[in-house]
PDB file of C-alpha atoms in Angstrom:
ATOM      1  CA  UNK A   1     161.243 172.841-136.833  1.00 94.00           C
ATOM      2  CA  UNK A   2     162.029 169.604-135.038  1.00 97.00           C
ATOM      3  CA  UNK A   3     160.205 165.829-135.938  1.00 97.00           C
ATOM      4  CA  UNK A   4     158.157 164.359-132.868  1.00 95.00           C
ATOM      5  CA  UNK A   5     157.337 160.336-132.805  1.00 92.00           C
ATOM      6  CA  UNK A   6     154.500 158.881-131.085  1.00 88.00           C
ATOM      7  CA  UNK A   7     155.423 159.909-127.024  1.00 88.00           C
ATOM      8  CA  UNK A   8     156.855 163.387-128.141  1.00 92.00           C
ATOM      9  CA  UNK A   9     154.058 164.318-129.373  1.00 93.00           C
ATOM     10  CA  UNK A  10     153.052 164.475-126.215  1.00 91.00           C
ATOM     11  CA  UNK A  11     155.709 165.277-124.382  1.00 93.00           C
ATOM     12  CA  UNK A  12     156.869 168.617-126.600  1.00 96.00           C
ATOM     13  CA  UNK A  13     153.999 169.885-128.008  1.00 96.00           C
ATOM     14  CA  UNK A  14     150.096 168.322-126.064  1.00 94.00           C
ATOM     15  CA  UNK A  15     151.269 169.436-122.385  1.00 93.00           C
ATOM     16  CA  UNK A  16     153.793 172.443-122.903  1.00 95.00           C
ATOM     17  CA  UNK A  17     152.582 174.081-125.811  1.00 97.00           C
ATOM     18  CA  UNK A  18     148.886 173.013-126.724  1.00 97.00           C
ATOM     19  CA  UNK A  19     147.039 172.894-123.029  1.00 96.00           C
ATOM     20  CA  UNK A  20     148.889 176.309-122.731  1.00 97.00           C
ATOM     21  CA  UNK A  21     147.465 178.155-125.617  1.00 98.00           C
ATOM     22  CA  UNK A  22     146.900 182.181-124.741  1.00 97.00           C
ATOM     23  CA  UNK A  23     144.914 183.503-127.619  1.00 97.00           C
ATOM     24  CA  UNK A  24     143.454 181.058-130.059  1.00 98.00           C
ATOM     25  CA  UNK A  25     144.231 177.296-130.815  1.00 98.00           C
ATOM     26  CA  UNK A  26     143.095 176.057-134.738  1.00 98.00           C
ATOM     27  CA  UNK A  27     143.191 172.430-135.731  1.00 98.00           C
ATOM     28  CA  UNK A  28     142.305 170.327-138.317  1.00 98.00           C
ATOM     29  CA  UNK A  29     141.267 166.758-137.980  1.00 97.00           C
ATOM     30  CA  UNK A  30     139.652 164.038-139.790  1.00 96.00           C
ATOM     31  CA  UNK A  31     138.593 162.523-136.314  1.00 95.00           C
ATOM     32  CA  UNK A  32     137.469 163.788-132.641  1.00 97.00           C
ATOM     33  CA  UNK A  33     137.527 161.232-130.104  1.00 95.00           C
ATOM     34  CA  UNK A  34     136.839 161.762-126.186  1.00 94.00           C
ATOM     35  CA  UNK A  35     140.996 162.708-125.057  1.00 91.00           C
ATOM     36  CA  UNK A  36     142.487 163.150-121.546  1.00 91.00           C
ATOM     37  CA  UNK A  37     145.221 165.695-121.976  1.00 92.00           C
ATOM     38  CA  UNK A  38     147.184 166.569-118.461  1.00 90.00           C
ATOM     39  CA  UNK A  39     146.563 169.817-117.510  1.00 93.00           C
ATOM     40  CA  UNK A  40     147.659 171.209-113.919  1.00 92.00           C
ATOM     41  CA  UNK A  41     149.147 167.901-112.499  1.00 91.00           C
ATOM     42  CA  UNK A  42     145.921 165.423-113.463  1.00 93.00           C
ATOM     43  CA  UNK A  43     144.145 164.296-116.565  1.00 92.00           C
ATOM     44  CA  UNK A  44     141.371 165.838-117.692  1.00 95.00           C
ATOM     45  CA  UNK A  45     138.792 165.905-120.963  1.00 95.00           C
ATOM     46  CA  UNK A  46     139.685 167.738-124.231  1.00 97.00           C
ATOM     47  CA  UNK A  47     135.773 169.433-123.616  1.00 97.00           C
ATOM     48  CA  UNK A  48     136.637 170.282-120.632  1.00 97.00           C
ATOM     49  CA  UNK A  49     140.101 171.584-121.396  1.00 97.00           C
ATOM     50  CA  UNK A  50     138.454 174.023-123.971  1.00 97.00           C
ATOM     51  CA  UNK A  51     136.204 175.258-121.105  1.00 97.00           C
ATOM     52  CA  UNK A  52     139.391 176.129-118.866  1.00 97.00           C
ATOM     53  CA  UNK A  53     140.497 177.747-122.243  1.00 97.00           C
ATOM     54  CA  UNK A  54     137.399 179.726-123.044  1.00 97.00           C
ATOM     55  CA  UNK A  55     137.509 181.474-120.012  1.00 95.00           C
ATOM     56  CA  UNK A  56     141.318 182.808-120.177  1.00 95.00           C
ATOM     57  CA  UNK A  57     139.992 183.757-123.205  1.00 96.00           C
ATOM     58  CA  UNK A  58     140.935 181.585-126.058  1.00 97.00           C
ATOM     59  CA  UNK A  59     139.255 181.135-129.203  1.00 97.00           C
ATOM     60  CA  UNK A  60     138.517 177.416-130.519  1.00 98.00           C
ATOM     61  CA  UNK A  61     138.446 176.496-133.971  1.00 98.00           C
ATOM     62  CA  UNK A  62     137.829 172.870-135.679  1.00 98.00           C
ATOM     63  CA  UNK A  63     137.320 171.416-138.670  1.00 98.00           C
ATOM     64  CA  UNK A  64     136.895 168.098-139.008  1.00 98.00           C
ATOM     65  CA  UNK A  65     135.707 165.266-141.457  1.00 97.00           C
ATOM     66  CA  UNK A  66     133.792 162.771-138.949  1.00 95.00           C
ATOM     67  CA  UNK A  67     131.254 163.533-136.329  1.00 95.00           C
ATOM     68  CA  UNK A  68     132.587 164.425-132.868  1.00 97.00           C
ATOM     69  CA  UNK A  69     132.591 161.104-130.521  1.00 97.00           C
ATOM     70  CA  UNK A  70     129.616 160.146-128.474  1.00 97.00           C
ATOM     71  CA  UNK A  71     131.842 160.357-125.323  1.00 97.00           C
ATOM     72  CA  UNK A  72     133.334 164.026-126.887  1.00 97.00           C
ATOM     73  CA  UNK A  73     129.779 165.209-127.679  1.00 97.00           C
ATOM     74  CA  UNK A  74     127.991 163.964-124.317  1.00 97.00           C
ATOM     75  CA  UNK A  75     130.843 166.167-122.132  1.00 97.00           C
ATOM     76  CA  UNK A  76     130.627 169.215-124.424  1.00 97.00           C
ATOM     77  CA  UNK A  77     126.526 169.290-124.098  1.00 96.00           C
ATOM     78  CA  UNK A  78     127.425 168.878-119.937  1.00 96.00           C
ATOM     79  CA  UNK A  79     129.256 171.286-120.145  1.00 95.00           C
ATOM     80  CA  UNK A  80     127.967 173.691-122.584  1.00 95.00           C
ATOM     81  CA  UNK A  81     125.474 174.869-119.945  1.00 86.00           C
ATOM     82  CA  UNK A  82     123.868 178.407-121.489  1.00 87.00           C
ATOM     83  CA  UNK A  83     125.700 178.642-124.444  1.00 91.00           C
ATOM     84  CA  UNK A  84     129.306 180.085-122.874  1.00 88.00           C
ATOM     85  CA  UNK A  85     131.619 177.547-124.942  1.00 92.00           C
ATOM     86  CA  UNK A  86     130.474 177.176-127.893  1.00 92.00           C
ATOM     87  CA  UNK A  87     129.912 181.135-128.141  1.00 92.00           C
ATOM     88  CA  UNK A  88     133.847 180.881-128.448  1.00 93.00           C
ATOM     89  CA  UNK A  89     134.273 177.618-129.617  1.00 97.00           C
ATOM     90  CA  UNK A  90     133.676 176.641-133.592  1.00 97.00           C
ATOM     91  CA  UNK A  91     133.399 173.808-135.290  1.00 97.00           C
ATOM     92  CA  UNK A  92     132.983 173.613-138.941  1.00 97.00           C
ATOM     93  CA  UNK A  93     132.494 170.055-140.498  1.00 97.00           C
ATOM     94  CA  UNK A  94     134.042 169.173-144.146  1.00 96.00           C
ATOM     95  CA  UNK A  95     133.859 165.956-144.770  1.00 95.00           C
ATOM     96  CA  UNK A  96     136.669 165.502-147.055  1.00 95.00           C
ATOM     97  CA  UNK A  97     139.099 167.268-144.309  1.00 94.00           C
ATOM     98  CA  UNK A  98     141.971 164.779-144.064  1.00 94.00           C
ATOM     99  CA  UNK A  99     144.541 167.362-142.971  1.00 96.00           C
ATOM    100  CA  UNK A 100     145.819 167.047-139.388  1.00 97.00           C
ATOM    101  CA  UNK A 101     147.080 170.384-138.310  1.00 98.00           C
ATOM    102  CA  UNK A 102     147.605 171.929-134.296  1.00 98.00           C
ATOM    103  CA  UNK A 103     148.223 176.130-134.644  1.00 98.00           C
ATOM    104  CA  UNK A 104     148.675 177.609-131.503  1.00 98.00           C
ATOM    105  CA  UNK A 105     148.851 181.595-131.301  1.00 98.00           C
ATOM    106  CA  UNK A 106     150.487 181.752-133.834  1.00 97.00           C
ATOM    107  CA  UNK A 107     153.470 180.732-132.409  1.00 97.00           C
ATOM    108  CA  UNK A 108     153.556 177.171-132.762  1.00 98.00           C
ATOM    109  CA  UNK A 109     152.125 174.157-135.801  1.00 98.00           C
ATOM    110  CA  UNK A 110     152.372 170.658-134.886  1.00 97.00           C
ATOM    111  CA  UNK A 111     151.450 168.980-138.913  1.00 98.00           C
ATOM    112  CA  UNK A 112     152.174 165.463-139.055  1.00 95.00           C
ATOM    113  CA  UNK A 113     149.744 162.798-139.015  1.00 95.00           C
ATOM    114  CA  UNK A 114     147.708 163.330-135.433  1.00 92.00           C
ATOM    115  CA  UNK A 115     144.177 163.622-135.556  1.00 92.00           C
ATOM    116  CA  UNK A 116     141.784 165.131-132.287  1.00 93.00           C
ATOM    117  CA  UNK A 117     142.326 161.584-130.734  1.00 90.00           C
ATOM    118  CA  UNK A 118     144.384 160.258-127.534  1.00 84.00           C
ATOM    119  CA  UNK A 119     146.373 158.150-129.729  1.00 83.00           C
ATOM    120  CA  UNK A 120     146.814 160.663-132.136  1.00 83.00           C
ATOM    121  CA  UNK A 121     148.208 163.134-129.485  1.00 85.00           C
ATOM    122  CA  UNK A 122     150.577 160.499-127.909  1.00 74.00           C
ATOM    123  CA  UNK A 123     148.735 160.672-124.556  1.00 71.00           C
ATOM    124  CA  UNK A 124     147.852 156.708-124.239  1.00 65.00           C
ATOM    125  CA  UNK A 125     149.880 153.856-123.394  1.00 65.00           C
ATOM    126  CA  UNK A 126     152.562 152.268-125.843  1.00 66.00           C
ATOM    127  CA  UNK A 127     150.634 149.533-125.693  1.00 68.00           C
ATOM    128  CA  UNK A 128     148.080 151.410-127.285  1.00 64.00           C
ATOM    129  CA  UNK A 129     149.397 154.782-129.292  1.00 65.00           C
ATOM    130  CA  UNK A 130     148.676 154.747-132.365  1.00 76.00           C
ATOM    131  CA  UNK A 131     152.566 154.878-134.425  1.00 85.00           C
ATOM    132  CA  UNK A 132     152.443 159.206-135.457  1.00 89.00           C
ATOM    133  CA  UNK A 133     154.552 161.324-136.749  1.00 93.00           C
ATOM    134  CA  UNK A 134     154.258 165.306-136.347  1.00 95.00           C
ATOM    135  CA  UNK A 135     156.362 168.250-138.009  1.00 97.00           C
ATOM    136  CA  UNK A 136     156.591 170.907-135.057  1.00 98.00           C
ATOM    137  CA  UNK A 137     156.983 174.192-136.106  1.00 97.00           C
ATOM    138  CA  UNK A 138     158.014 176.881-133.928  1.00 96.00           C
ATOM    139  CA  UNK A 139     158.172 180.528-134.026  1.00 91.00           C
ATOM    140  CA  UNK A 140     155.899 183.838-135.261  1.00 73.00           C
ATOM    141  CA  UNK A 141     157.090 183.805-139.067  1.00 57.00           C
TER     142      UNK A 141
END
């Protein structure tokens, strides 16, 4: 168990763990915004990352309180030609969801204050980043 703050969330969890999910990614979040994450030396949108994950066999479930932002939905819809992406991604709208949990492959879980946003996942610069904290649990139990 590790406590992560701000940029550490990105450096210890988002880029090395979340981005490399192999089997499943489960997320509980209040907000979903157009988020950019590092992938193979460049930054891509979270919908693009979801597409890459789906291509490698990862199933994704997201429980969320707010509707995803317009830019997120537009990019997702642009990528989701012929329903390939949405066939492996499940969105569950729950207006009272306030938990923030990211579970990757049943081996890593981040529980804390991070929403599915760039600021929440520590991907923003220090001047634009929220003050976030997360507890990272590692290992299958």
